[in-house]
Tab-separated table of C-alpha atoms in Angstrom:
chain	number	residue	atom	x	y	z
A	1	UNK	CA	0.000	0.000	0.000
A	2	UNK	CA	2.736	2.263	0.906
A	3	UNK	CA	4.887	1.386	-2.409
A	4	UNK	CA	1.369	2.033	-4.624
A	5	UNK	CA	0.818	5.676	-2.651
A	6	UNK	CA	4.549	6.472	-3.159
A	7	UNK	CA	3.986	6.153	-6.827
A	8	UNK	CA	0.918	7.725	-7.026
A	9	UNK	CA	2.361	10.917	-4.913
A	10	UNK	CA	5.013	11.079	-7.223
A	11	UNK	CA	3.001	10.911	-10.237
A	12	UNK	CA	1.148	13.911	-9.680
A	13	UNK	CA	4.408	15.816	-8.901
A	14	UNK	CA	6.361	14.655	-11.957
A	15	UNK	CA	4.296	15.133	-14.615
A	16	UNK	CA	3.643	18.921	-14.003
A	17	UNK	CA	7.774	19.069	-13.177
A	18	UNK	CA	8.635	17.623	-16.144
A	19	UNK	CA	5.551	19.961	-18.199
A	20	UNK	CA	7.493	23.108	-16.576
A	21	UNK	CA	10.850	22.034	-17.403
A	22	UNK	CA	9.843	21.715	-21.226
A	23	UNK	CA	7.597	24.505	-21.322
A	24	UNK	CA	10.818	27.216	-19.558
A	25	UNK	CA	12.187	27.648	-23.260
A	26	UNK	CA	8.816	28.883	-24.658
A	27	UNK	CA	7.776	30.829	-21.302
A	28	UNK	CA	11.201	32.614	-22.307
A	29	UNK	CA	10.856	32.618	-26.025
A	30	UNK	CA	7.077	34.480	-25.735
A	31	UNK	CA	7.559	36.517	-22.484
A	32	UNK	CA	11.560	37.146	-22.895
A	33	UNK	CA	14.211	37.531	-20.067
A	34	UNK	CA	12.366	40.387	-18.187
A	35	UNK	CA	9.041	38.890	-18.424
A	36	UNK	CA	10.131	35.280	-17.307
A	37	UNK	CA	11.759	36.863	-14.588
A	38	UNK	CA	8.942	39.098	-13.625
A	39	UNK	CA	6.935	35.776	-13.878
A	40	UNK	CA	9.621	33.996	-11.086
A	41	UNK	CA	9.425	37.654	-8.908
A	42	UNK	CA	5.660	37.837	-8.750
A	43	UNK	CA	4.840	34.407	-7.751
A	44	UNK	CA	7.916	34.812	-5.187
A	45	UNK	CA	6.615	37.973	-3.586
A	46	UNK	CA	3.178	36.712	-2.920
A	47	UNK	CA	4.169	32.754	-1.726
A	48	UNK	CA	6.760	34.947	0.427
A	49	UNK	CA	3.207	35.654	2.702
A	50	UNK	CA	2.793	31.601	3.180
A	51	UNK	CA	5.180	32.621	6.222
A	52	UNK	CA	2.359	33.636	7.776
A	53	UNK	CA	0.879	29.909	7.629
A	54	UNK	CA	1.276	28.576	10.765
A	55	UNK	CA	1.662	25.089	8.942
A	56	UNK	CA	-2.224	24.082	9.973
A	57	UNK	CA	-1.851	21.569	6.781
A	58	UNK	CA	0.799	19.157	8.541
A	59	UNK	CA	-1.124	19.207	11.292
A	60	UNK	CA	-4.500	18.234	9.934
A	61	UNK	CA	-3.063	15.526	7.981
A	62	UNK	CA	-1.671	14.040	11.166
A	63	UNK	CA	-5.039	14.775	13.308
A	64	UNK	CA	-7.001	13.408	10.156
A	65	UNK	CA	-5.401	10.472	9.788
A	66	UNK	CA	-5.687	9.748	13.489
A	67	UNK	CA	-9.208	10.411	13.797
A	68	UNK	CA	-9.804	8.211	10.355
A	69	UNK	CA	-8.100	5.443	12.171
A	70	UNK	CA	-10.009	5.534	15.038
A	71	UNK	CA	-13.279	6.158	14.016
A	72	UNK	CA	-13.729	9.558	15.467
A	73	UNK	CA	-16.201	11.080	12.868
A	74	UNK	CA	-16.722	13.833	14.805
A	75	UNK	CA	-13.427	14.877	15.746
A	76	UNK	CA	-12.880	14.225	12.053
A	77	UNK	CA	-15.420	17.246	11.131
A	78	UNK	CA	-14.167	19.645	14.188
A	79	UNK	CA	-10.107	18.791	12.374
A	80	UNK	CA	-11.555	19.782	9.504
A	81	UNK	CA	-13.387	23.064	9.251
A	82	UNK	CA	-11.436	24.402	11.822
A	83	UNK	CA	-8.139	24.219	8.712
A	84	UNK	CA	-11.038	25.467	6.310
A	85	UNK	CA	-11.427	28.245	8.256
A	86	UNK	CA	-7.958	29.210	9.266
A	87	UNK	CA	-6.798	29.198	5.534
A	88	UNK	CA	-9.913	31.048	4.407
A	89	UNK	CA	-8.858	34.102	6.631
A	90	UNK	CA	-5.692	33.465	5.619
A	91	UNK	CA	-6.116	33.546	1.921
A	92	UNK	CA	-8.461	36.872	2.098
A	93	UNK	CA	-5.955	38.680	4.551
A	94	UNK	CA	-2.859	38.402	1.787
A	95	UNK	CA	-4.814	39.059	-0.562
A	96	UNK	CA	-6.211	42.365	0.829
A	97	UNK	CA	-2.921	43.433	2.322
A	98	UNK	CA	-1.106	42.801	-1.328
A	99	UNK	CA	-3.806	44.490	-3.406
A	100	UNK	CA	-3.393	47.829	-0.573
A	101	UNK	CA	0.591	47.620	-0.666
A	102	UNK	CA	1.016	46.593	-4.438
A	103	UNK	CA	2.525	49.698	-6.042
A	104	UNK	CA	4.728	49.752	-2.922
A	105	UNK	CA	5.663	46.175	-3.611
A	106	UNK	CA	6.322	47.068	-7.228
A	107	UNK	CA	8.560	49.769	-5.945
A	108	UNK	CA	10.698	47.837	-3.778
A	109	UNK	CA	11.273	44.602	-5.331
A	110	UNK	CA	10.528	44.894	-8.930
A	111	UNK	CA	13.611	46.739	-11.426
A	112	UNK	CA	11.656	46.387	-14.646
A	113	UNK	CA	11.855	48.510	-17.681
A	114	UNK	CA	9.158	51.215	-18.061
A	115	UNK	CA	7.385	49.471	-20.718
A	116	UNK	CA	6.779	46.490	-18.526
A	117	UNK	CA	5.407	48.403	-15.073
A	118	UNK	CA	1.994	48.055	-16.119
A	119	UNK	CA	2.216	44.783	-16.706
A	120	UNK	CA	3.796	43.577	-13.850
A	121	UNK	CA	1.531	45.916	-11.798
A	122	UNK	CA	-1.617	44.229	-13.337
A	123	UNK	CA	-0.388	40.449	-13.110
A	124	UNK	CA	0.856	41.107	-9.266
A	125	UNK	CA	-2.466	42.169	-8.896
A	126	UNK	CA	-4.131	38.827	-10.143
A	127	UNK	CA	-2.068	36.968	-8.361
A	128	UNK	CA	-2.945	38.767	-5.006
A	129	UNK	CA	-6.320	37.496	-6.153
A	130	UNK	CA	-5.575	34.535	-6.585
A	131	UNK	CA	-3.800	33.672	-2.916
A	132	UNK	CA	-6.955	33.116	-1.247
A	133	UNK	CA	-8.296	30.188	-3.501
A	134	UNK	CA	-4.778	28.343	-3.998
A	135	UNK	CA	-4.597	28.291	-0.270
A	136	UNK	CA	-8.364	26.439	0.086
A	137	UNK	CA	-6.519	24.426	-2.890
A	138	UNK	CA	-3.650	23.354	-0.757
A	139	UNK	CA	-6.060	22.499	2.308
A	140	UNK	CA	-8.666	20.458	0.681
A	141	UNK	CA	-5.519	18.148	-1.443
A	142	UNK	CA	-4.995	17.132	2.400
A	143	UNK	CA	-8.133	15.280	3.029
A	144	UNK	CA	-7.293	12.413	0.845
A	145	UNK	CA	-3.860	12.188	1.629
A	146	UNK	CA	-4.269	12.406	5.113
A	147	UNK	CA	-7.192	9.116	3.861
A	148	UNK	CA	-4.358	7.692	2.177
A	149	UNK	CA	-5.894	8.186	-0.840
A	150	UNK	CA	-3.200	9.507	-3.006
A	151	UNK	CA	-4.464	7.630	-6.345
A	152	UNK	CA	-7.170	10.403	-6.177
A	153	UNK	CA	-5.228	13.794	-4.955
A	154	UNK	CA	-2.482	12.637	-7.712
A	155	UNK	CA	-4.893	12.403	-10.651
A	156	UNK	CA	-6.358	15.618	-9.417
A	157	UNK	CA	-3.103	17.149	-8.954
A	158	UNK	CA	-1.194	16.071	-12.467
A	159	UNK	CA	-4.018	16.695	-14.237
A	160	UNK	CA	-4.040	20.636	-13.633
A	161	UNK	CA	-0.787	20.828	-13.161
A	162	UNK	CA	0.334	19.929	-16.744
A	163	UNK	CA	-2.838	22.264	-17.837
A	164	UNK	CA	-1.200	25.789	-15.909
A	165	UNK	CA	2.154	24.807	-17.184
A	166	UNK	CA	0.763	24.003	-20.499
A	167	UNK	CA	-2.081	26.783	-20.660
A	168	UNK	CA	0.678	29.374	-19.233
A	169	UNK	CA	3.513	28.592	-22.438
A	170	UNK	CA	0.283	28.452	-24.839
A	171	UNK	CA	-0.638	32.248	-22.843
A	172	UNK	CA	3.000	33.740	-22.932
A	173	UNK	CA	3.878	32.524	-27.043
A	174	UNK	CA	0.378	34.482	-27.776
A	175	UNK	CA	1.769	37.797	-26.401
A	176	UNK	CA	-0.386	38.001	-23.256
A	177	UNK	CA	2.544	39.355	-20.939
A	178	UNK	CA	2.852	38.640	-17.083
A	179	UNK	CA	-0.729	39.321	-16.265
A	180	UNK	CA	-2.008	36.988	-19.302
A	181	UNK	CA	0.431	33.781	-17.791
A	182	UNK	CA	-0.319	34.718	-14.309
A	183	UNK	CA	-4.443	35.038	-15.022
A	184	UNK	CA	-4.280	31.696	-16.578
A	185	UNK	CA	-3.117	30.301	-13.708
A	186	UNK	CA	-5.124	31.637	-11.200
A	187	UNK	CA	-8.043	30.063	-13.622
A	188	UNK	CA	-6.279	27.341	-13.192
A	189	UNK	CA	-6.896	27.043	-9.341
A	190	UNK	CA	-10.123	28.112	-9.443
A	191	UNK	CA	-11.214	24.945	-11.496
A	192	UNK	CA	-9.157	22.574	-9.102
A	193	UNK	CA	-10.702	24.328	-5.900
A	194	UNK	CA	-14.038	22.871	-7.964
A	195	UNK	CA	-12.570	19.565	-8.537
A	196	UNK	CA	-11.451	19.444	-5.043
A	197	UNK	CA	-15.030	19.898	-3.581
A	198	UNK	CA	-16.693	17.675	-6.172
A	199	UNK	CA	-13.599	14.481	-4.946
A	200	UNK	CA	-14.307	15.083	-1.444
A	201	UNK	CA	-18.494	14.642	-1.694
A	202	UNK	CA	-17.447	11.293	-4.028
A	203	UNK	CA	-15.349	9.960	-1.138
A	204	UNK	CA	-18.447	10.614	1.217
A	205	UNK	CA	-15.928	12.190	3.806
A	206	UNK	CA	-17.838	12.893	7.014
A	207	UNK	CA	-17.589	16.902	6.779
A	208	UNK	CA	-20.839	17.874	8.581
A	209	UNK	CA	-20.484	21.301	9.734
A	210	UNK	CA	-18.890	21.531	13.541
A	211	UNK	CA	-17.225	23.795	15.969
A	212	UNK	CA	-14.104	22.737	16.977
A	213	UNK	CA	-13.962	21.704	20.796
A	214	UNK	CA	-11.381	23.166	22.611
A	215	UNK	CA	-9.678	19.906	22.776
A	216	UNK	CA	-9.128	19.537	19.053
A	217	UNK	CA	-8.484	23.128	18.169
A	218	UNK	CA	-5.537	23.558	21.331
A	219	UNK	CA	-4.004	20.428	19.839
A	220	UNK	CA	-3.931	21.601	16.296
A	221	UNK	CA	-2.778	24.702	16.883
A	222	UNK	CA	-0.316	23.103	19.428
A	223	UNK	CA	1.272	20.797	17.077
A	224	UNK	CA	0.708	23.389	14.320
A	225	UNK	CA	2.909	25.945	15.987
A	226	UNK	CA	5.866	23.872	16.710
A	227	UNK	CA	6.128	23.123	12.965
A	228	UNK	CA	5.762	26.548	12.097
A	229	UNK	CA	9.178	27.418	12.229
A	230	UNK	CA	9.926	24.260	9.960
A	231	UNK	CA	7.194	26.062	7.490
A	232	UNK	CA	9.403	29.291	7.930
A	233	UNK	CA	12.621	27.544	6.530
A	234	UNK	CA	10.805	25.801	3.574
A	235	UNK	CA	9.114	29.225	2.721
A	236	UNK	CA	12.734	31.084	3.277
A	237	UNK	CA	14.467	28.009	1.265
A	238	UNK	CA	12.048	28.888	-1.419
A	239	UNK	CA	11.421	32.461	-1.944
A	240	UNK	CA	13.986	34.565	-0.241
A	241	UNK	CA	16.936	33.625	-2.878
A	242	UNK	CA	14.716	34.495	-5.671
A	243	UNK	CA	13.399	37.770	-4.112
A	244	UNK	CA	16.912	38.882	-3.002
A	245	UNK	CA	18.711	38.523	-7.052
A	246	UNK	CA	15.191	39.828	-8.172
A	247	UNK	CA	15.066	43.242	-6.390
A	248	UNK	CA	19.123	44.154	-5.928
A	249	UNK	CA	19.849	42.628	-9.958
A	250	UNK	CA	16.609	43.075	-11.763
A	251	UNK	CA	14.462	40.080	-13.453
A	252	UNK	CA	17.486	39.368	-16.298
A	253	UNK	CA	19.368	37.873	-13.527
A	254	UNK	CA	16.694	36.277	-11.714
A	255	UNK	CA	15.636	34.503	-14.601
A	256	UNK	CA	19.671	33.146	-15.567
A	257	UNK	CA	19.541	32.601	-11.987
A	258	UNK	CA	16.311	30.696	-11.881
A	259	UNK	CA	16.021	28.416	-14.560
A	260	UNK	CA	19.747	26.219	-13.307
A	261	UNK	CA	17.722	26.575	-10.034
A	262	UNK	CA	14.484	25.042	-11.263
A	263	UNK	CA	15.877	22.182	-12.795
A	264	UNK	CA	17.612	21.264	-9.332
A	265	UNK	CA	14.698	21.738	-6.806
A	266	UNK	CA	11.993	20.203	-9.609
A	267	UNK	CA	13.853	16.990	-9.991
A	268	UNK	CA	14.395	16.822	-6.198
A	269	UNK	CA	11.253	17.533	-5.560
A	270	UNK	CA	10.244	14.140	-7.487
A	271	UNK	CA	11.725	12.066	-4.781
A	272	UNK	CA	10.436	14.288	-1.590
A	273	UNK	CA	6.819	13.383	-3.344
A	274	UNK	CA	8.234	9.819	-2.694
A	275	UNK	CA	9.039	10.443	0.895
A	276	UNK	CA	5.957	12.293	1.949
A	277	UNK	CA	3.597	9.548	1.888
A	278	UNK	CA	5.223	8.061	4.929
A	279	UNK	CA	3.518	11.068	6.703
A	280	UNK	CA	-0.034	10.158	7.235
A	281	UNK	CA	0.871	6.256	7.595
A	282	UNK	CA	3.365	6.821	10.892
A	283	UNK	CA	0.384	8.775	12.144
A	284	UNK	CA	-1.907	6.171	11.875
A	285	UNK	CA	0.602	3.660	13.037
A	286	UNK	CA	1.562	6.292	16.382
A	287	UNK	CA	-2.429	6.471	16.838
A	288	UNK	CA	-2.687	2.493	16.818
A	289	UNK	CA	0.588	2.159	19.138
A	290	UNK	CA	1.916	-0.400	16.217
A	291	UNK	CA	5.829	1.360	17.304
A	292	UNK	CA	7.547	-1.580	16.142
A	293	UNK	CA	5.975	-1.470	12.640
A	294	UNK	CA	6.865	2.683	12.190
A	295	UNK	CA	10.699	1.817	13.468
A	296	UNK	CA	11.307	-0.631	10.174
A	297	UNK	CA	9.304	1.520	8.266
A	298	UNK	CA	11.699	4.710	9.065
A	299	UNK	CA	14.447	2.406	8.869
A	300	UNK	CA	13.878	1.362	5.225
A	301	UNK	CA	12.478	4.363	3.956
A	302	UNK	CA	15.787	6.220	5.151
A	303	UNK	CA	18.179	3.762	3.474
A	304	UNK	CA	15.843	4.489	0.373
A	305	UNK	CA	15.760	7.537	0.094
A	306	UNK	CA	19.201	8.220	0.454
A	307	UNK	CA	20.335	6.823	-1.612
A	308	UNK	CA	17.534	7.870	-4.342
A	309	UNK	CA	18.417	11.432	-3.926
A	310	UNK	CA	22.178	10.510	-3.931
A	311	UNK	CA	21.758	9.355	-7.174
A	312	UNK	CA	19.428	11.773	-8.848
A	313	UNK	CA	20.972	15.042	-7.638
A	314	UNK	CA	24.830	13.652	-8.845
A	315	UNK	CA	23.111	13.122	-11.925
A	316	UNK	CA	22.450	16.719	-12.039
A	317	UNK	CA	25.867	17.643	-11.215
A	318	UNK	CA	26.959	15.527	-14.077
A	319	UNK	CA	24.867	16.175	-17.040
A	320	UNK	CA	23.961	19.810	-15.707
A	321	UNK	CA	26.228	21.382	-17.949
A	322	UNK	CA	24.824	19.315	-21.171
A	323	UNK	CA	21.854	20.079	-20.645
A	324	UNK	CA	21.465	23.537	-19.633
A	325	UNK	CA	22.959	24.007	-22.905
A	326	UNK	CA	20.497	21.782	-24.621
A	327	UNK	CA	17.481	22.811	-22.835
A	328	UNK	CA	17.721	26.575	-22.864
A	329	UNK	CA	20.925	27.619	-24.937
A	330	UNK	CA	24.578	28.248	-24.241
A	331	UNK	CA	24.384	31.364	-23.033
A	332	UNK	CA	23.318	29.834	-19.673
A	333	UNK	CA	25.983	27.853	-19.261
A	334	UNK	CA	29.112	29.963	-18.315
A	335	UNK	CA	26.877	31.661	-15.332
A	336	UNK	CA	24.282	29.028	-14.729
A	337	UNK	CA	25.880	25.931	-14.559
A	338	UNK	CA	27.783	26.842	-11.127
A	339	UNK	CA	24.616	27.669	-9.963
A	340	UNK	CA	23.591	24.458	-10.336
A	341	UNK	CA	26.242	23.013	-8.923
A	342	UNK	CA	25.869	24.873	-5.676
A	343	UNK	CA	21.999	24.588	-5.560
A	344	UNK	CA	22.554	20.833	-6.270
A	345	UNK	CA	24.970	20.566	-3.088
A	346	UNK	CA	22.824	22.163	-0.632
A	347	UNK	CA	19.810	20.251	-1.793
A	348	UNK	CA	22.058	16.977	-1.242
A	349	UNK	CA	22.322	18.128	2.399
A	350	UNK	CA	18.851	19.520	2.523
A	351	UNK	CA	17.494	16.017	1.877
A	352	UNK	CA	18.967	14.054	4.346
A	353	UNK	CA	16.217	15.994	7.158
A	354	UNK	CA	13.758	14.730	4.921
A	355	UNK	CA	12.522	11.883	6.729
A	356	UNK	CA	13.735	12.718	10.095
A	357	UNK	CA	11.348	15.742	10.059
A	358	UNK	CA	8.289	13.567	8.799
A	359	UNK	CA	8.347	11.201	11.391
């Protein structure tokens, strides 16, 4: 079961990796240098608020999963629209507070050409919008996982995947700009927040409307808040490098910057999908008190994945240099290749917390 959710988790990570890794040459080719890069800055700027996600996703899964386990319907319900809730005033806060601020925003982070201010302006704009519903997004995708049912999330999830990375190149080669990409992505999320609600009525999950008891709320928030800071780093690891070549060296370098980067952290990102199932199963097995059963489990799953990423990221290292030149021309090479090499070393390190932090 395990094995089969691994796979499925991973499919619905590496077909939308591999989609944006063959679409980055046309993104480039309709949008150019300044409007890839303004692409990367924007969607860096606004995940930049996830730091103020107190992580209520890794705790639901966990509660979820217990409560599935056990039986606990109700609790089940209380888990659940208390996270609902949370990420709803979440969503509409950042978006509020980056519509207000956005000129400011374009101001301080954003050295584009004149020509290019409105755009940016508009598409940061539409992607302040669309915060709120990719956080409900995120949320609901944890239901079935924390059901172990990743054969559904995954469909749901490499289905609409390939479609923004595909709709996005189609978008950028017919001239519509940052806003154009970064509208039909938003669209995007707004028709997998749909499919989202329609999978969880089909798996007749017991989400009758409930207040969360104090129990269940103090020990979601509990558990919540000690994994914030672990949140923090992943949203740091993510968005500050981009944010800090995008505002002191302009989108041109973020963009020669990010694509060496991309290729790294997509490919890597294949086997964390691998790793992650793990999650919701040493729940259940901590709920049940089956300790024995979660030690071999680590156990194995750490060998694994070791040796997995070892593999894959001096791959990379290898080939990077090929293939940069391959995949998006030579002029990447001489400034993006020991980029990659860098990124591809910390990510080695990176990954051995992987499991360690799961469990």
């Amino acid at each position: 079961m395990l094995l089969r959710n691994s796979l499925w988790h991973l499919s619905g990570s590496a077909l939308p990796a591999l989609v944006a890794l063959a679409t980055v040459p046309l993104m480039i080719r309709g949008l150019g240098l300044e409007g890839f890069g303004g692409v990367m800055l924007i969607t860096a700027v606004v995940g930049y608020f996830g730091v103020l996600d107190v992580n209520l996703a890794a705790g639901s899964i966990k509660f979820l999963a217990e409560h599935h386990a056990r039986g606990d319907s109700r609790r089940f319900s209380e888990t659940f629209w208390f996270g609902l809730g949370f990420y709803l005033f979440l969503g509409s806060m950042v978006s509020v507070l980056i519509l207000v601020f956005s000129d400011h925003l374009l101001a301080v982070f954003f050295k584009v050409s004149p020509n290019a201010q409105a755009d940016a302006l508009l598409g940061l704009q539409i992607a302040a919008l669309g915060f709120a519903p990719l956080q409900l997004q995120n949320y609901l995708l944890v239901v079935p996982q924390a059901l172990q049912r990743f054969d559904r999330s995954a469909s749901g999830e490499a289905f609409f995947g390939v479609a923004a990375n595909l709709v996005s190149a189609w978008v950028a080669l017919q001239g519509g700009g940052i806003s154009g990409v970064l509208g039909a992505r938003v669209l995007i999320s707004l028709l997998s927040l749909l499919w989202l609600v329609w999978l969880l009525k089909r798996l007749a999950v017991p989400l009758t409307p409930a207040l969360p008891s104090p129990e269940v709320w103090r020990s979601l928030a509990s558990f919540s808040a000690h994994s914030w800071l672990s949140r923090t780093a992943s949203m740091l690891h993510q968005y500050a490098d981009k944010l800090i070549v995008g505002a002191l060296a302009g989108p041109v370098a973020l963009t020669l910057y990010s694509v060496p980067n991309q290729l790294a952290t997509r490919i890597l990102g294949l086997t964390y999908r691998l790793a992650a199932v793990i999650y919701p199963r040493v729940s259940a097995l901590a709920a049940t008190g089956e300790q024995q059963q979660l030690r071999t489990l680590y156990l194995d799953a750490t060998r694994i994945l070791t040796f997995l990423n070892g593999a894959v990221l001096g791959m990379i290292a290898i080939t990077g240099e090929h293939f940069l030149a391959e995949w998006v021309g030579t002029e990447f090479v001489a400034l993006g290749y020991p980029v990659l090499l860098l990124v591809t070393l910390g990510l080695l390190m990176d990954s051995l917390t992987t499991l360690p932090s799961l469990v």
